[in-house]
XYZ file of C-alpha atoms in Angstrom:
660
model
C -42.232 28.876 -11.923
C -38.981 28.983 -14.350
C -36.666 31.441 -14.545
C -34.256 32.229 -17.629
C -31.563 34.263 -16.088
C -28.860 34.210 -19.274
C -28.496 31.709 -21.794
C -30.622 30.416 -24.218
C -32.246 27.209 -22.536
C -34.626 24.717 -25.180
C -38.335 24.167 -23.137
C -39.737 21.070 -23.840
C -43.234 19.432 -22.539
C -44.485 15.980 -23.783
C -46.386 13.460 -22.579
C -47.917 13.020 -18.723
C -45.540 11.527 -16.319
C -45.805 8.787 -14.866
C -44.472 7.232 -11.618
C -41.155 5.159 -11.958
C -40.759 1.824 -11.156
C -39.721 0.644 -7.362
C -36.630 2.762 -6.716
C -33.238 1.488 -7.000
C -31.521 -0.548 -4.080
C -27.786 -0.878 -3.639
C -27.148 -4.754 -2.684
C -24.672 -6.619 -0.753
C -22.812 -9.705 -2.786
C -19.635 -9.129 -3.323
C -17.581 -10.957 -6.200
C -19.415 -13.866 -5.246
C -16.251 -16.152 -4.643
C -17.185 -19.836 -4.400
C -18.478 -21.310 -2.161
C -21.789 -18.895 -1.656
C -21.491 -19.022 1.665
C -17.764 -17.980 3.154
C -18.536 -14.637 0.809
C -19.032 -12.111 2.864
C -18.375 -12.121 6.771
C -21.409 -10.650 8.414
C -20.140 -7.472 10.527
C -21.611 -8.010 14.152
C -22.812 -4.352 15.088
C -20.946 -1.298 16.401
C -21.059 1.553 18.462
C -22.013 4.245 15.798
C -19.650 7.298 14.576
C -19.728 10.020 16.369
C -18.390 12.048 12.986
C -20.468 10.552 10.219
C -23.239 12.505 8.602
C -27.004 11.345 9.444
C -27.934 10.083 5.713
C -32.120 10.626 6.844
C -31.826 14.141 5.869
C -32.036 13.726 2.209
C -31.798 9.947 1.483
C -36.125 8.804 1.297
C -37.347 6.238 3.552
C -37.156 2.994 1.994
C -33.313 3.406 1.122
C -32.193 3.737 4.770
C -32.650 0.127 4.586
C -29.534 -0.681 2.478
C -25.739 0.447 2.343
C -25.539 3.733 0.744
C -23.254 5.886 -1.501
C -19.785 7.176 0.084
C -17.806 8.190 -2.676
C -20.685 9.528 -5.653
C -21.137 11.782 -8.376
C -23.777 13.306 -6.170
C -22.571 13.121 -2.691
C -22.492 16.940 -2.113
C -27.124 16.412 -2.677
C -26.383 14.631 0.799
C -23.656 16.384 3.113
C -24.379 19.506 5.045
C -27.656 21.876 3.615
C -27.161 19.585 0.507
C -26.380 22.651 -1.232
C -23.258 22.379 -2.869
C -23.783 22.192 -6.431
C -22.915 18.571 -8.488
C -21.208 18.215 -11.639
C -23.700 15.967 -13.654
C -22.532 15.812 -17.489
C -22.578 18.285 -19.556
C -24.014 20.840 -16.022
C -23.733 21.799 -13.239
C -26.731 21.322 -10.834
C -27.100 22.721 -7.268
C -29.821 22.104 -4.906
C -31.643 24.719 -2.098
C -34.492 26.123 -1.212
C -36.630 24.771 -2.340
C -34.923 25.023 -5.972
C -32.518 23.464 -8.403
C -30.326 25.726 -10.387
C -28.827 24.405 -13.537
C -25.064 25.840 -14.833
C -24.008 25.138 -18.300
C -19.993 25.838 -17.294
C -17.560 27.923 -18.539
C -14.207 27.500 -17.667
C -11.540 29.643 -16.135
C -8.053 27.954 -16.283
C -4.283 29.292 -16.062
C -0.750 27.373 -15.866
C -1.850 26.252 -12.227
C -5.259 24.525 -12.845
C -8.513 24.729 -14.449
C -12.136 24.841 -12.930
C -15.581 25.077 -14.274
C -17.557 28.314 -13.295
C -20.780 27.769 -11.935
C -23.699 30.295 -12.641
C -26.861 30.223 -12.643
C -29.003 29.406 -16.089
C -31.975 28.578 -15.107
C -33.479 28.526 -11.914
C -36.344 25.814 -11.104
C -38.589 26.190 -8.372
C -42.650 25.387 -7.459
C -44.640 27.776 -5.178
C -43.412 29.829 -2.711
C -46.416 28.973 -0.305
C -45.655 26.152 2.224
C -46.974 25.364 4.792
C -44.651 25.491 8.122
C -43.805 21.670 9.069
C -43.130 20.934 5.284
C -39.892 19.620 3.941
C -37.919 22.618 2.546
C -34.643 20.635 1.642
C -34.972 17.282 -1.668
C -35.328 13.897 -1.244
C -33.103 11.440 -3.408
C -35.993 9.331 -3.769
C -33.215 6.666 -5.865
C -30.240 5.829 -7.373
C -28.571 3.765 -10.137
C -24.869 4.059 -11.382
C -25.413 6.327 -13.752
C -28.382 8.524 -12.893
C -30.102 10.374 -9.694
C -33.538 10.903 -9.477
C -33.706 13.870 -6.780
C -37.002 14.836 -5.308
C -37.812 18.603 -4.073
C -40.799 17.593 -2.115
C -42.362 21.547 -1.284
C -42.474 21.968 -5.155
C -44.002 18.742 -6.368
C -41.007 18.615 -8.226
C -39.010 15.548 -9.406
C -35.629 15.976 -11.589
C -34.070 12.950 -13.254
C -30.206 13.646 -13.274
C -29.128 10.954 -15.709
C -25.265 11.897 -16.228
C -24.837 12.622 -20.003
C -28.176 13.306 -20.833
C -28.021 17.277 -22.708
C -31.295 17.932 -21.321
C -32.269 18.113 -17.887
C -35.917 16.199 -17.330
C -38.290 17.329 -14.722
C -41.709 15.846 -13.784
C -44.542 17.790 -12.280
C -48.065 17.203 -14.191
C -45.789 16.589 -17.234
C -42.092 16.381 -18.675
C -40.278 19.793 -18.782
C -36.936 18.873 -20.478
C -34.609 22.015 -20.661
C -31.602 21.988 -22.508
C -28.882 24.497 -22.829
C -28.171 25.012 -27.034
C -24.228 25.673 -27.340
C -23.319 28.700 -29.217
C -27.276 28.708 -30.211
C -26.568 26.895 -32.653
C -30.107 26.466 -35.029
C -28.721 22.995 -35.881
C -27.668 21.479 -32.411
C -31.686 22.737 -31.725
C -32.790 21.486 -34.521
C -31.107 17.640 -32.841
C -32.704 18.783 -29.992
C -35.847 18.758 -30.829
C -35.759 15.659 -33.313
C -34.645 14.021 -29.465
C -37.034 16.055 -26.984
C -39.252 13.029 -26.899
C -37.418 10.374 -25.791
C -36.414 10.660 -22.378
C -34.063 8.345 -19.854
C -34.946 7.862 -16.122
C -32.006 5.873 -14.863
C -28.700 4.347 -16.159
C -27.325 1.216 -15.066
C -23.256 -0.247 -16.297
C -23.475 -3.887 -16.080
C -20.466 -6.256 -16.492
C -21.362 -8.920 -18.870
C -18.402 -10.512 -19.841
C -14.703 -10.297 -18.493
C -13.032 -6.540 -20.001
C -16.645 -5.587 -21.589
C -19.163 -3.075 -19.310
C -23.042 -2.320 -21.308
C -24.286 0.807 -20.238
C -28.172 0.348 -20.583
C -30.336 3.616 -20.099
C -34.298 2.656 -19.041
C -36.441 5.826 -21.131
C -39.724 6.875 -21.413
C -41.208 8.414 -24.559
C -41.287 8.191 -28.240
C -38.007 7.578 -30.666
C -34.786 7.052 -29.831
C -32.806 8.694 -26.960
C -29.706 10.983 -26.989
C -26.688 11.285 -24.446
C -23.678 12.572 -24.263
C -19.765 10.454 -24.299
C -17.025 11.891 -23.369
C -13.537 11.163 -24.908
C -12.188 7.738 -22.902
C -15.918 6.514 -23.879
C -15.745 7.285 -27.345
C -12.173 5.570 -27.648
C -13.488 2.297 -25.675
C -17.110 2.034 -27.360
C -18.022 -0.753 -29.577
C -19.353 0.607 -32.662
C -19.944 -3.606 -33.445
C -21.259 -4.812 -30.552
C -23.536 -1.701 -29.825
C -27.062 -0.368 -32.218
C -25.525 3.059 -31.608
C -25.208 6.397 -33.712
C -21.995 8.940 -32.874
C -23.366 12.174 -34.109
C -19.344 13.518 -34.314
C -20.486 17.371 -35.224
C -22.716 17.238 -31.667
C -20.555 19.098 -29.034
C -20.502 20.281 -25.142
C -18.142 21.377 -23.497
C -16.721 19.886 -20.275
C -13.328 19.969 -18.689
C -13.354 15.694 -19.225
C -13.132 17.554 -22.838
C -15.774 17.033 -25.642
C -19.002 15.292 -24.563
C -20.221 13.840 -28.616
C -23.908 12.877 -28.811
C -24.368 9.614 -28.758
C -27.821 8.016 -30.137
C -28.811 4.550 -28.181
C -29.822 3.878 -24.547
C -27.309 0.819 -24.883
C -23.951 0.706 -25.322
C -21.305 -1.627 -25.438
C -17.395 -0.244 -24.203
C -15.007 -2.753 -24.345
C -11.212 -2.827 -22.257
C -7.879 -4.172 -23.317
C -7.538 -6.586 -21.062
C -4.544 -6.267 -18.736
C -2.350 -9.244 -17.060
C -2.674 -9.118 -13.632
C 0.411 -11.464 -12.495
C 2.169 -11.890 -8.687
C 5.768 -11.552 -10.911
C 7.185 -9.241 -13.305
C 6.069 -9.556 -16.519
C 8.630 -10.253 -18.451
C 11.080 -11.685 -16.100
C 14.227 -11.269 -14.437
C 17.759 -12.516 -16.287
C 19.465 -14.680 -13.565
C 22.271 -12.624 -13.641
C 20.656 -10.140 -11.638
C 19.623 -12.093 -9.250
C 22.858 -12.032 -7.129
C 22.320 -8.422 -6.747
C 18.858 -8.581 -6.054
C 18.693 -11.127 -3.391
C 21.380 -9.336 -1.423
C 19.211 -6.742 -0.843
C 16.409 -9.042 -0.029
C 18.759 -10.275 2.752
C 19.005 -6.844 3.855
C 15.758 -6.027 3.745
C 14.027 -9.404 5.382
C 16.405 -8.804 8.592
C 15.140 -5.463 8.592
C 11.356 -6.912 9.777
C 12.518 -8.980 12.853
C 14.377 -5.409 13.697
C 12.209 -2.889 12.794
C 8.953 -4.315 13.855
C 5.488 -1.606 12.709
C 4.535 1.031 14.985
C 2.584 3.139 13.568
C -1.428 3.109 14.214
C -2.403 4.580 11.063
C -4.188 2.006 8.793
C -2.901 3.760 5.474
C 0.847 3.718 6.802
C 0.845 0.334 8.411
C -1.066 -0.969 5.433
C 1.842 -0.232 3.087
C 4.319 -1.637 5.497
C 2.504 -5.118 5.431
C 2.508 -4.531 1.777
C 6.307 -3.418 1.138
C 7.173 -6.969 3.600
C 4.242 -8.615 0.610
C 6.272 -7.868 -2.305
C 9.732 -9.169 -0.520
C 8.011 -12.522 -0.835
C 6.604 -12.519 -4.326
C 10.447 -11.000 -5.341
C 11.742 -13.623 -2.910
C 10.042 -16.768 -5.671
C 11.353 -15.060 -8.033
C 15.067 -15.299 -7.925
C 14.235 -18.474 -6.464
C 15.832 -17.368 -3.262
C 12.971 -19.307 -0.286
C 14.659 -19.315 2.262
C 13.400 -16.190 3.243
C 9.556 -16.457 2.979
C 9.152 -18.320 5.985
C 10.418 -15.019 7.974
C 8.100 -13.028 5.844
C 5.219 -15.509 6.701
C 5.785 -15.456 10.822
C 5.626 -11.675 9.395
C 2.695 -10.594 7.969
C 0.723 -13.378 10.039
C 1.908 -11.619 12.980
C 1.023 -8.353 11.612
C -1.980 -8.223 9.733
C -4.190 -11.208 12.248
C -4.764 -7.925 15.443
C -6.707 -6.017 12.602
C -8.855 -9.362 11.672
C -9.088 -10.528 14.982
C -9.715 -7.018 16.372
C -7.043 -7.742 18.634
C -4.907 -4.340 17.578
C -5.964 -2.493 20.961
C -3.944 0.986 18.858
C -6.267 0.803 15.813
C -8.392 -1.273 14.513
C -11.736 -2.012 11.850
C -15.097 -1.787 12.601
C -18.683 -2.082 11.043
C -20.532 1.313 10.741
C -24.203 0.399 9.773
C -25.622 4.175 9.333
C -23.040 4.020 6.085
C -22.827 0.575 5.604
C -18.886 0.065 5.856
C -15.486 -0.465 7.317
C -14.180 2.330 9.323
C -11.442 2.247 11.840
C -11.766 3.080 15.729
C -9.437 6.242 15.523
C -11.652 7.647 12.346
C -15.046 6.692 14.141
C -14.053 9.836 16.820
C -11.674 11.749 14.743
C -12.554 13.038 10.967
C -8.610 13.682 10.939
C -8.065 10.160 11.732
C -6.238 8.317 9.432
C -6.806 10.743 6.585
C -10.293 10.827 6.742
C -11.289 7.253 6.623
C -13.417 7.754 9.566
C -15.571 9.583 7.068
C -15.115 7.274 4.216
C -12.590 8.870 2.711
C -9.250 6.710 0.892
C -10.584 3.301 1.430
C -9.677 2.372 -2.077
C -5.653 2.988 -0.624
C -5.729 1.681 2.454
C -7.767 -1.113 2.345
C -6.063 -2.053 -0.887
C -3.208 -2.449 0.846
C -4.336 -4.582 3.564
C -5.897 -7.025 -0.048
C -2.929 -7.183 -1.414
C -1.146 -8.364 1.886
C -3.351 -10.837 2.628
C -3.877 -11.838 -1.094
C -0.009 -12.823 -0.698
C -0.080 -14.525 2.515
C -2.711 -16.684 1.625
C -0.415 -16.827 -1.967
C 2.283 -18.291 0.657
C -0.160 -19.486 3.129
C -3.432 -21.752 1.954
C -4.123 -22.897 4.986
C -4.319 -19.388 6.812
C -6.106 -18.399 3.735
C -8.994 -20.661 4.769
C -8.829 -19.928 8.475
C -8.934 -15.514 7.354
C -11.218 -15.898 4.325
C -14.443 -14.254 5.782
C -12.453 -11.257 7.211
C -10.073 -11.021 3.824
C -13.411 -10.736 1.214
C -15.387 -8.326 3.623
C -12.193 -6.314 3.512
C -12.239 -6.373 -0.336
C -16.043 -6.282 -0.281
C -15.792 -2.631 1.069
C -14.863 -1.420 -2.067
C -15.122 -3.559 -4.203
C -18.682 -4.954 -3.633
C -20.735 -5.773 -7.180
C -23.973 -7.449 -6.513
C -27.419 -6.135 -6.336
C -28.651 -8.107 -3.230
C -31.387 -6.058 -0.353
C -29.615 -7.480 2.178
C -26.166 -5.687 1.835
C -23.389 -5.038 4.474
C -21.461 -2.322 2.144
C -22.585 -0.357 -0.872
C -22.042 -1.223 -4.986
C -18.508 -0.162 -5.610
C -17.684 2.494 -3.384
C -15.011 4.459 -4.735
C -15.308 3.988 -8.761
C -16.935 6.003 -10.364
C -18.987 3.978 -13.324
C -20.080 6.985 -15.791
C -15.561 8.434 -15.274
C -14.513 5.139 -15.281
C -11.899 5.892 -12.423
C -12.071 5.931 -8.405
C -13.171 8.987 -6.438
C -11.231 9.049 -3.019
C -13.315 11.939 -1.016
C -15.689 10.531 0.690
C -18.623 12.008 2.695
C -16.554 15.657 3.008
C -18.848 18.488 1.651
C -16.326 20.085 -1.354
C -17.169 22.607 -4.347
C -16.387 20.636 -6.343
C -16.618 17.594 -6.537
C -15.497 14.115 -5.231
C -11.377 14.297 -5.949
C -8.975 11.487 -6.028
C -5.361 12.630 -5.994
C -3.120 9.419 -6.555
C -4.378 6.593 -9.502
C -1.522 4.291 -8.919
C -2.984 3.607 -5.250
C -6.427 3.046 -7.134
C -5.145 0.774 -9.659
C -3.255 -0.973 -6.593
C -7.103 -1.833 -4.669
C -8.568 -3.345 -8.039
C -5.376 -4.853 -8.407
C -5.189 -6.575 -5.750
C -8.469 -7.949 -5.444
C -7.480 -9.760 -8.882
C -4.463 -10.879 -7.060
C -6.444 -12.335 -4.055
C -9.212 -13.780 -6.738
C -6.183 -16.347 -8.267
C -4.708 -16.617 -4.885
C -8.209 -18.563 -3.561
C -8.895 -19.923 -7.490
C -12.092 -17.362 -7.688
C -11.738 -16.553 -11.332
C -14.494 -14.280 -11.456
C -13.328 -11.987 -8.923
C -9.979 -12.140 -11.323
C -11.923 -10.905 -14.289
C -13.700 -8.133 -12.402
C -10.512 -6.966 -10.548
C -8.825 -6.396 -13.937
C -11.444 -4.761 -15.384
C -11.376 -2.365 -12.887
C -7.917 -2.032 -12.619
C -7.752 -1.714 -16.689
C -10.230 1.025 -16.306
C -8.574 2.628 -14.115
C -5.350 2.561 -16.308
C -7.246 3.849 -19.126
C -8.835 6.749 -16.780
C -5.740 7.502 -15.544
C -3.754 8.114 -19.225
C -6.829 9.845 -19.985
C -7.355 12.205 -17.654
C -4.015 12.118 -15.005
C -1.437 11.856 -17.769
C -0.706 15.139 -19.908
C 1.639 14.709 -23.165
C 3.198 17.869 -24.722
C 0.595 17.401 -27.629
C -2.331 17.051 -26.114
C -5.040 19.055 -26.254
C -7.569 17.867 -23.784
C -6.528 21.079 -21.471
C -6.152 24.031 -21.765
C -2.699 25.058 -24.018
C -1.667 27.208 -20.830
C -1.828 24.113 -17.952
C -0.811 21.487 -21.118
C 2.412 23.226 -21.223
C 3.719 23.403 -17.607
C 2.459 20.100 -16.976
C 2.864 16.851 -17.490
C 0.747 15.055 -15.237
C -1.966 16.552 -12.902
C -1.919 16.546 -8.920
C -5.529 16.368 -7.588
C -8.378 15.381 -10.071
C -11.514 16.572 -9.012
C -15.235 16.211 -10.759
C -15.419 20.111 -11.596
C -11.746 21.129 -11.365
C -7.839 19.851 -12.234
C -5.118 21.255 -10.110
C -1.473 21.173 -9.925
C -1.116 20.737 -6.828
C -1.081 17.872 -4.623
C -2.918 17.729 -0.719
C 0.488 17.346 0.887
C 2.529 19.490 -1.934
C 2.975 22.424 -4.036
C 3.305 22.660 -7.861
C 6.483 22.889 -7.784
C 7.760 19.782 -5.964
C 7.065 17.305 -9.361
C 9.096 14.949 -7.569
C 5.810 14.158 -5.346
C 3.592 14.295 -8.323
C 5.018 12.206 -10.111
C 5.837 9.795 -7.474
C 2.460 10.354 -6.179
C 0.770 8.821 -9.807
C 3.397 5.712 -9.315
C 3.797 4.293 -6.391
C 3.087 1.625 -5.424
C 5.730 -0.182 -7.929
C 3.993 -3.607 -8.814
C 3.937 -5.355 -11.947
C 1.199 -4.156 -13.272
C 2.759 -0.240 -13.269
C 4.140 -1.448 -16.133
C 0.819 -1.041 -17.943
C 0.183 2.343 -16.393
C 3.450 3.657 -17.861
C 3.114 1.795 -21.091
C 3.787 4.332 -22.962
C 6.938 5.282 -23.068
C 6.979 8.849 -25.068
C 5.366 10.099 -22.002
C 6.816 8.071 -19.662
C 10.223 10.279 -20.600
C 8.216 13.416 -21.090
C 7.521 13.122 -17.225
C 10.873 12.116 -15.701
C 12.377 15.261 -18.070
C 9.849 17.290 -16.661
C 10.954 16.014 -13.126
C 14.538 15.755 -13.393
C 15.714 19.548 -12.298
C 12.692 19.117 -9.257
C 15.361 16.987 -7.804
C 17.768 19.238 -7.371
C 15.832 21.723 -4.664
C 17.312 21.018 -1.278
C 14.841 18.656 0.849
C 13.962 16.110 -1.734
C 13.188 13.027 -0.515
C 15.336 9.953 -1.088
C 12.207 7.915 -1.669
C 10.679 10.178 -3.990
C 13.609 10.720 -5.941
C 14.039 6.865 -6.007
C 10.098 6.703 -7.969
C 11.805 8.853 -10.583
C 14.465 6.730 -11.107
C 11.953 3.924 -11.167
C 10.795 5.747 -14.198
C 13.960 6.624 -15.789
C 14.314 2.421 -16.093
C 11.811 2.254 -18.845
C 13.762 3.839 -21.460
C 17.727 4.487 -19.535
C 18.047 1.484 -17.401
C 21.452 1.693 -17.046
C 21.735 4.803 -15.682
C 18.592 4.752 -13.298
C 19.959 1.170 -12.172
C 23.469 3.701 -11.308
C 20.924 6.453 -9.370
C 19.032 3.869 -7.653
C 22.384 1.991 -6.135
C 23.417 5.730 -4.946
C 19.862 6.505 -2.931
C 20.434 6.955 1.213
C 16.330 6.256 1.877
C 13.275 4.518 0.700
C 9.979 5.268 0.685
C 7.981 3.383 3.965
C 5.858 1.699 1.220
C 8.972 0.801 -0.973
C 12.592 -0.869 -0.890
C 16.070 -1.292 -2.944
C 14.844 -4.574 -3.067
C 11.468 -3.983 -4.927
C 13.909 -0.772 -7.146
C 16.143 -3.399 -7.848
C 13.662 -5.978 -9.120
C 11.414 -3.321 -10.834
C 14.809 -1.882 -13.284
C 16.150 -5.807 -13.801
C 12.651 -6.365 -15.196
C 13.198 -4.063 -17.914
C 14.303 -5.979 -20.526
C 17.042 -5.583 -22.646
C 14.460 -3.210 -25.324
C 12.003 -0.401 -25.579
C 8.452 -1.697 -26.183
C 5.404 0.746 -27.062
C 2.323 -0.252 -25.934
C 1.417 -2.906 -23.100
C 3.691 -4.935 -22.214
C 4.324 -8.942 -21.683
C 1.588 -9.472 -24.388
C 2.357 -12.920 -24.688
C 1.502 -13.237 -21.054
C -2.394 -12.046 -21.829
C -3.416 -15.747 -23.270
C -3.977 -17.663 -19.997
C -6.382 -15.018 -18.818
C -8.509 -14.739 -21.459
C -8.328 -18.867 -21.189
C -8.409 -18.726 -16.959
C -11.636 -16.156 -18.103
C -13.801 -18.431 -20.025
């Protein structure tokens, strides 16, 4: 029975439903490096984790033979009772007790946070007359990049939940399509009527060529397909390459900005090319070498006197990536004497994790969901920031991949020896292919509809997935591209660069808040220059580890680690100035760490190099993933003139040639 609860809905019945094609099966192949046999190591089965949930409760049996998504847009449907809502644009969808509830959400907002309110506008359920052995919960029968198919066996209902569809499509013996009519506007109703007979079954995102992503929706029925695009889609949508029509006045409200109607089943999104370089984009003048070399000597000497004592995969990763930065800076300032010491340090600290000889922790392969977990994380959900339940994989492994890429660059023989392990770490979050014999799911963290990553793994949240640090997400894909450079793998270079570009664009769209922006409510915009934690269904000014008033932490967590690609992430000089000016008063608070101050001064150096340099020289400490050497490198590579837009455009030409 259909229960209309609150708002007006549109119900359309079209021709009978036909069974869809074989369910989508996630793949194993990573971005394929040459030669193919070395593309991915073959992890040995490990003792089962004691903390991971059982995927067989909600996934169909045919899907259990392949690795499963752990950070997906429908993750709540797979955890605990499976009854927490998920935001599948433009609706909040909740499945429980043999029914599915649909909400076209309203928003609550103040200066500290924004969230969408779930109130069931419609509940769809079948007969309540079920046998004692019938399954009361839903089953995920298939999924793809942009969709999930949800079956409720006890009610004989199948829902094709495709992201961006203004309709919720349900199969019984015919298709029932349901849509909210915003403001009960008859013009909206007319448009919905016109496109009601063509419905999407699924949607895939295809990497067709460098910095180009194509959406392909599988559709049924007759006529053209109507979907919805969020603001970043509209920025990237290529009208010349897509056979689509944008309905500018057909809009649904969303926490991500207005969702605008797009007619067409194939979209082409084009991104700005991003310069992936080992060294600074603009270079460093020789007059600055001496100061950097002086700091470099001390930081390299400290590698021997201050061994790594942490067993945390996150903090350990930051420390080895910090050391790898020293090697690249040494190359850039032509002080190669320290490279042998750095190479030894990297080999001594990385090999135990790759060989499985690091007694305090280590990487294991989990065959239940298909991925890498840590020893500590396999028995404790709180260990390694939840890495054992697939939290933050791109953060932790991104640091390891960065350090490995640098070591491969300076020691190719080592790189050849450890190539399988290196590619396996990268593939855990960067697997792109669709082969059936998979070790890892496709793009574990990256959301191909929102065009950014999610960090929260197999943990149930009422507001869906979340991500705090966009800059560490950028680091993961940038580091994968560097690994491609080190191994001569042009496909990996192209894929990592493209994902980094999308992550940057998404951060600039949804995390960076300019004074004149209208995407968010005016109260939230007035008080915030950057989002703390961004959820699928919420925007929060606070952080996991700090309250909203600690603005220096909010800036820092969206900046670290400081890298050449940071210049692209903060290419808008006007916004960078706004962000720093908003943050500086917080530095007067008692107890502000020197490491956080260093990140604020680093951004200040984009528009006020000399003032920032003096502040950095007076620091008494640095973030554990940063160093005085790195801060001086950053400031001295700023150049002498302010530039709007992407820096170092001339450096992009090699990439276009390299990829083609």
